[in-house]
Tab-separated table of C-alpha atoms and ligand atoms in Angstrom:
chain	number	residue	atom	x	y	z
A	5	MET	CA	86.912	92.965	101.375
A	6	ALA	CA	90.142	92.270	99.586
A	7	THR	CA	93.144	94.391	100.454
A	8	LEU	CA	95.151	96.178	97.753
A	9	GLY	CA	98.807	95.531	97.052
A	10	VAL	CA	100.234	98.208	94.783
A	11	ASN	CA	103.053	97.128	92.449
A	12	ILE	CA	105.413	100.050	91.830
A	13	ASP	CA	107.772	98.414	89.312
A	14	HIS	CA	106.644	100.759	86.535
A	15	ILE	CA	107.753	103.813	88.506
A	16	ALA	CA	111.224	102.292	88.469
A	17	ASN	CA	110.825	101.537	84.760
A	18	VAL	CA	110.534	105.262	84.054
A	19	ARG	CA	113.598	106.037	86.201
A	20	GLN	CA	115.659	103.296	84.544
A	21	ALA	CA	114.739	104.612	81.079
A	22	ARG	CA	117.108	107.490	81.925
A	23	LYS	CA	119.221	105.729	84.574
A	24	THR	CA	118.718	108.706	86.807
A	25	VAL	CA	117.257	109.238	90.299
A	26	GLU	CA	113.670	110.161	89.480
A	27	PRO	CA	110.941	109.112	89.748
A	28	ASP	CA	111.953	107.295	92.907
A	29	PRO	CA	109.783	104.252	93.660
A	30	VAL	CA	110.428	104.798	97.393
A	31	GLN	CA	108.724	108.185	97.243
A	32	PHE	CA	105.856	106.756	95.243
A	33	ALA	CA	105.389	103.935	97.756
A	34	PHE	CA	104.710	106.655	100.290
A	35	LEU	CA	102.060	108.173	97.987
A	36	ALA	CA	100.512	104.743	97.317
A	37	GLU	CA	100.194	104.272	101.082
A	38	LEU	CA	98.595	107.704	101.386
A	39	GLY	CA	96.070	106.570	98.806
A	40	GLY	CA	95.238	103.502	100.851
A	41	ALA	CA	97.589	100.752	99.595
A	42	ASP	CA	97.671	97.882	102.094
A	43	SER	CA	100.986	96.604	100.845
A	44	ILE	CA	103.738	97.529	98.419
A	45	THR	CA	104.885	94.997	95.838
A	46	VAL	CA	108.173	95.057	93.948
A	47	HIS	CA	109.703	92.518	91.619
A	48	LEU	CA	113.497	92.353	91.886
A	49	ARG	CA	114.411	90.819	88.563
A	50	GLU	CA	117.637	89.020	87.828
A	51	ASP	CA	118.479	91.632	85.134
A	52	ARG	CA	117.531	94.556	87.443
A	53	ARG	CA	115.587	96.141	84.613
A	54	HIS	CA	113.429	98.218	86.967
A	55	ILE	CA	113.638	97.701	90.723
A	56	GLN	CA	117.179	97.957	92.141
A	57	ASP	CA	118.654	96.425	95.297
A	58	ARG	CA	118.844	99.893	96.845
A	59	ASP	CA	115.073	100.304	96.387
A	60	ILE	CA	114.069	97.212	98.311
A	61	PHE	CA	116.231	98.016	101.304
A	62	LEU	CA	114.999	101.619	101.439
A	63	LEU	CA	111.402	100.429	101.084
A	64	LYS	CA	111.828	97.973	103.905
A	65	ASP	CA	113.033	100.813	106.137
A	66	THR	CA	110.419	103.370	105.155
A	67	ILE	CA	107.073	101.814	104.255
A	68	LYS	CA	104.416	101.621	106.909
A	69	THR	CA	102.361	98.814	105.375
A	70	LYS	CA	103.785	95.475	104.179
A	71	LEU	CA	106.502	94.682	101.715
A	72	ASN	CA	105.820	91.918	99.201
A	73	LEU	CA	108.969	90.944	97.320
A	74	GLU	CA	108.303	89.168	94.029
A	75	MET	CA	111.218	87.107	92.868
A	76	ALA	CA	112.341	84.011	91.033
A	77	ALA	CA	113.363	81.014	93.143
A	78	THR	CA	117.111	81.432	92.627
A	79	GLU	CA	120.013	81.195	95.067
A	80	GLU	CA	120.817	84.876	94.566
A	81	MET	CA	117.261	85.924	95.494
A	82	LEU	CA	117.213	83.602	98.508
A	83	LYS	CA	120.299	85.345	99.885
A	84	ILE	CA	118.859	88.821	99.234
A	85	SER	CA	115.463	88.044	100.744
A	86	LYS	CA	117.033	86.571	103.895
A	87	LYS	CA	118.992	89.763	104.306
A	88	LEU	CA	115.993	92.014	103.528
A	89	LEU	CA	113.366	90.093	105.527
A	90	PRO	CA	110.288	91.356	103.648
A	91	ASP	CA	106.854	90.611	105.147
A	92	TYR	CA	106.340	88.061	102.399
A	93	VAL	CA	107.856	86.781	99.229
A	94	THR	CA	105.890	85.859	96.110
A	95	ILE	CA	107.710	83.336	93.964
A	96	VAL	CA	107.181	83.956	90.267
A	97	PRO	CA	108.575	82.347	87.140
A	98	GLU	CA	110.991	84.618	85.347
A	99	LYS	CA	112.303	84.650	81.803
A	100	ARG	CA	114.811	87.228	80.636
A	101	GLU	CA	113.087	87.916	77.336
A	102	GLU	CA	109.533	88.426	78.733
A	103	ILE	CA	108.021	91.898	79.034
A	104	THR	CA	106.151	90.938	82.206
A	105	THR	CA	105.531	87.725	84.134
A	106	GLU	CA	103.821	85.442	81.640
A	107	GLY	CA	102.488	82.094	82.952
A	108	GLY	CA	102.102	80.958	86.539
A	109	LEU	CA	104.883	79.153	88.403
A	110	GLU	CA	105.280	75.438	87.636
A	111	VAL	CA	105.051	74.098	91.175
A	112	LYS	CA	103.899	70.578	90.361
A	113	ASN	CA	107.114	69.568	88.571
A	114	ASN	CA	109.463	71.368	90.970
A	115	GLN	CA	108.151	70.164	94.297
A	116	LYS	CA	111.414	68.999	95.856
A	117	TYR	CA	113.397	72.138	94.967
A	118	LEU	CA	110.563	74.462	95.977
A	119	LYS	CA	109.922	72.680	99.270
A	120	ASP	CA	113.533	73.229	100.377
A	121	TYR	CA	113.380	76.795	99.076
A	122	VAL	CA	110.122	77.645	100.878
A	123	ASN	CA	111.345	76.008	104.094
A	124	SER	CA	114.493	78.082	103.971
A	125	LEU	CA	112.456	81.316	103.654
A	126	LYS	CA	110.079	80.240	106.406
A	127	SER	CA	112.987	79.530	108.733
A	128	SER	CA	113.685	83.305	108.483
A	129	ASN	CA	110.046	84.041	109.365
A	130	ILE	CA	109.170	85.154	105.823
A	131	GLU	CA	105.720	84.099	104.596
A	132	VAL	CA	105.741	82.691	101.105
A	133	SER	CA	103.280	82.890	98.217
A	134	ALA	CA	103.275	81.110	94.858
A	135	PHE	CA	102.025	82.869	91.734
A	136	ILE	CA	100.154	80.108	89.934
A	137	ASP	CA	97.526	79.488	87.287
A	138	PRO	CA	94.013	78.594	88.567
A	139	VAL	CA	94.569	74.878	88.086
A	140	HIS	CA	93.839	72.212	90.760
A	141	GLU	CA	97.062	70.276	90.423
A	142	GLN	CA	99.144	73.430	90.861
A	143	ILE	CA	97.050	74.408	93.905
A	144	ASN	CA	97.457	70.928	95.399
A	145	SER	CA	101.202	71.044	94.925
A	146	ALA	CA	101.442	74.539	96.434
A	147	GLU	CA	99.628	73.260	99.530
A	148	GLU	CA	101.844	70.137	99.723
A	149	ILE	CA	104.992	72.235	99.441
A	150	GLY	CA	103.908	74.407	102.347
A	151	PHE	CA	103.254	77.784	100.706
A	152	ASP	CA	101.260	80.077	103.058
A	153	PHE	CA	99.521	81.868	100.177
A	154	ILE	CA	98.863	81.479	96.518
A	155	GLU	CA	98.367	84.314	94.083
A	156	LEU	CA	96.042	83.261	91.286
A	157	HIS	CA	97.170	84.524	87.895
A	158	THR	CA	94.403	86.736	86.457
A	159	GLY	CA	96.339	87.590	83.267
A	160	LYS	CA	94.318	85.263	81.066
A	161	TYR	CA	91.016	86.588	82.530
A	162	SER	CA	92.214	90.120	81.817
A	163	ASP	CA	93.142	89.375	78.208
A	164	LEU	CA	89.877	87.617	77.349
A	165	LYS	CA	86.481	89.096	76.504
A	166	GLY	CA	82.812	88.096	76.664
A	167	GLN	CA	81.902	84.449	77.197
A	168	GLU	CA	85.574	83.337	77.254
A	169	GLN	CA	86.319	85.826	80.014
A	170	TYR	CA	83.262	84.597	81.909
A	171	VAL	CA	84.531	80.990	81.713
A	172	GLU	CA	87.983	82.032	82.998
A	173	LEU	CA	86.345	84.000	85.808
A	174	GLN	CA	84.420	80.878	86.901
A	175	LYS	CA	87.746	78.999	86.937
A	176	ILE	CA	89.288	81.641	89.203
A	177	ILE	CA	86.257	81.638	91.540
A	178	GLU	CA	86.228	77.863	91.753
A	179	SER	CA	89.993	77.714	92.299
A	180	THR	CA	89.751	80.303	95.073
A	181	TYR	CA	87.217	78.233	96.995
A	182	TYR	CA	89.161	75.040	96.335
A	183	ALA	CA	92.407	76.584	97.696
A	184	ILE	CA	90.673	78.119	100.717
A	185	ASP	CA	89.266	74.685	101.549
A	186	LEU	CA	92.820	73.348	101.525
A	187	GLY	CA	93.789	76.033	104.074
A	188	LEU	CA	95.594	78.412	101.680
A	189	VAL	CA	95.229	82.166	101.743
A	190	VAL	CA	94.338	83.330	98.225
A	191	ASN	CA	95.548	86.479	96.515
A	192	ALA	CA	95.090	87.355	92.852
A	193	GLY	CA	96.674	89.624	90.319
A	194	HIS	CA	98.040	90.465	86.905
A	195	GLY	CA	96.332	92.597	84.272
A	196	LEU	CA	93.635	93.867	86.637
A	197	ASN	CA	92.363	97.331	85.762
A	198	TYR	CA	89.572	99.797	86.429
A	199	GLN	CA	87.199	97.892	84.103
A	200	ASN	CA	87.767	94.274	85.102
A	201	VAL	CA	88.673	94.375	88.827
A	202	ARG	CA	85.213	94.209	90.307
A	203	ASN	CA	84.435	90.630	89.308
A	204	ILE	CA	87.624	89.489	91.030
A	205	ALA	CA	87.236	91.794	94.050
A	206	SER	CA	83.765	90.373	94.693
A	207	ILE	CA	84.971	86.783	95.121
A	208	ASN	CA	84.240	85.840	98.731
A	209	ASN	CA	87.275	85.628	100.990
A	210	ILE	CA	89.838	86.619	98.403
A	211	ASN	CA	92.618	88.116	100.476
A	212	GLU	CA	94.611	90.613	98.403
A	213	LEU	CA	94.710	91.935	94.848
A	214	ASN	CA	98.078	92.949	93.431
A	215	ILE	CA	97.793	95.674	90.832
A	216	GLY	CA	100.518	97.674	89.121
A	217	HIS	CA	100.301	98.715	85.488
A	218	SER	CA	96.775	100.112	85.434
A	219	ILE	CA	97.309	102.156	88.615
A	220	VAL	CA	100.581	103.677	87.381
A	221	ALA	CA	98.962	104.390	84.002
A	222	ARG	CA	96.021	106.064	85.704
A	223	SER	CA	98.348	108.147	87.868
A	224	LEU	CA	99.801	109.651	84.676
A	225	ALA	CA	96.314	110.427	83.407
A	226	VAL	CA	95.256	112.157	86.602
A	227	GLY	CA	98.614	113.886	87.184
A	228	LEU	CA	99.987	115.027	83.804
A	229	GLU	CA	97.794	118.110	83.395
A	230	LYS	CA	98.877	119.465	86.783
A	231	ALA	CA	102.545	118.705	86.036
A	232	VAL	CA	102.389	120.613	82.744
A	233	ARG	CA	100.608	123.509	84.421
A	234	GLU	CA	103.368	123.772	87.039
A	235	MET	CA	106.086	123.806	84.380
A	236	LYS	CA	104.145	126.409	82.354
A	237	THR	CA	103.905	128.632	85.454
A	238	LEU	CA	107.656	128.367	86.058
A	239	ILE	CA	108.406	129.302	82.464
A	240	SER	CA	105.902	132.144	82.332
A	241	THR	CA	107.006	133.738	85.654
A	242	ASN	CA	110.627	134.025	84.506
B	310	LIG	N1	101.199	89.847	90.497
B	310	LIG	C1	102.360	89.329	89.991
B	310	LIG	C2	102.861	88.043	90.537
B	310	LIG	C3	103.071	90.003	88.991
B	310	LIG	O1	104.211	89.499	88.501
B	310	LIG	C4	102.582	91.256	88.541
B	310	LIG	C5	103.351	92.035	87.494
B	310	LIG	O2	104.584	92.391	88.007
B	310	LIG	C6	101.395	91.755	89.100
B	310	LIG	C7	100.722	91.027	90.059
B	310	LIG	C8	100.816	93.081	88.683
B	310	LIG	O3	100.387	92.990	87.364
B	310	LIG	P1	99.909	94.307	86.628
B	310	LIG	O4	101.104	95.214	86.528
B	310	LIG	O5	99.442	93.799	85.299
B	310	LIG	O6	98.819	94.904	87.450
């Protein structure tokens, strides 16, 4: 059975909308663990639009599962991750103007740079994953570079419907087996939700699914009524 990594960036998005102290992603990591999360994922972006440096250091000190730090392969992030020492790092492509991570990482055309980068992380005992599209040449390059894991990008699968979605699913299944044969551990994520997760979760030997947006959205749906009721009680008992 695949484990579940819960991405809590969107909790920080709500906090940053007001630049205040709540909701605190550190507190919500605790709740995610109570619900059964096997790891906590955060993406420290260059522009710090959601997760802040303070969050990752507090998470490292307080979570009881594993910390997966998503980041771009920059010098700044290398320094931070070597100081933080998360359980693993997932290298993702990052563009300032994007709303969320769009395509997978281009590993094939950045082999030399990424090899040095991955080696540097590994020398600090940090395991390293590459977020890539389900494409053989990217998988081959990830293996050659020395990544411990890959995370297959399920964004396209999640956006498609019907026969097109089925074709993309077959690509993900085939890529998973291909990568496992090469000795890689295979995770998957992006765009997974309560409707589309089961096809991916049922792939044999898939290691971990990383899911953020749909879980945070669902938490609003299951929690808002109670939150309003509590406020109503406070107002009415005054
Ligand atoms: N995996 C990676 C590498 C991501 O960048 C993201 C989004 O931050 C996710 C998984 C989670 O995607 P979603 O929020 O759509 O579940």
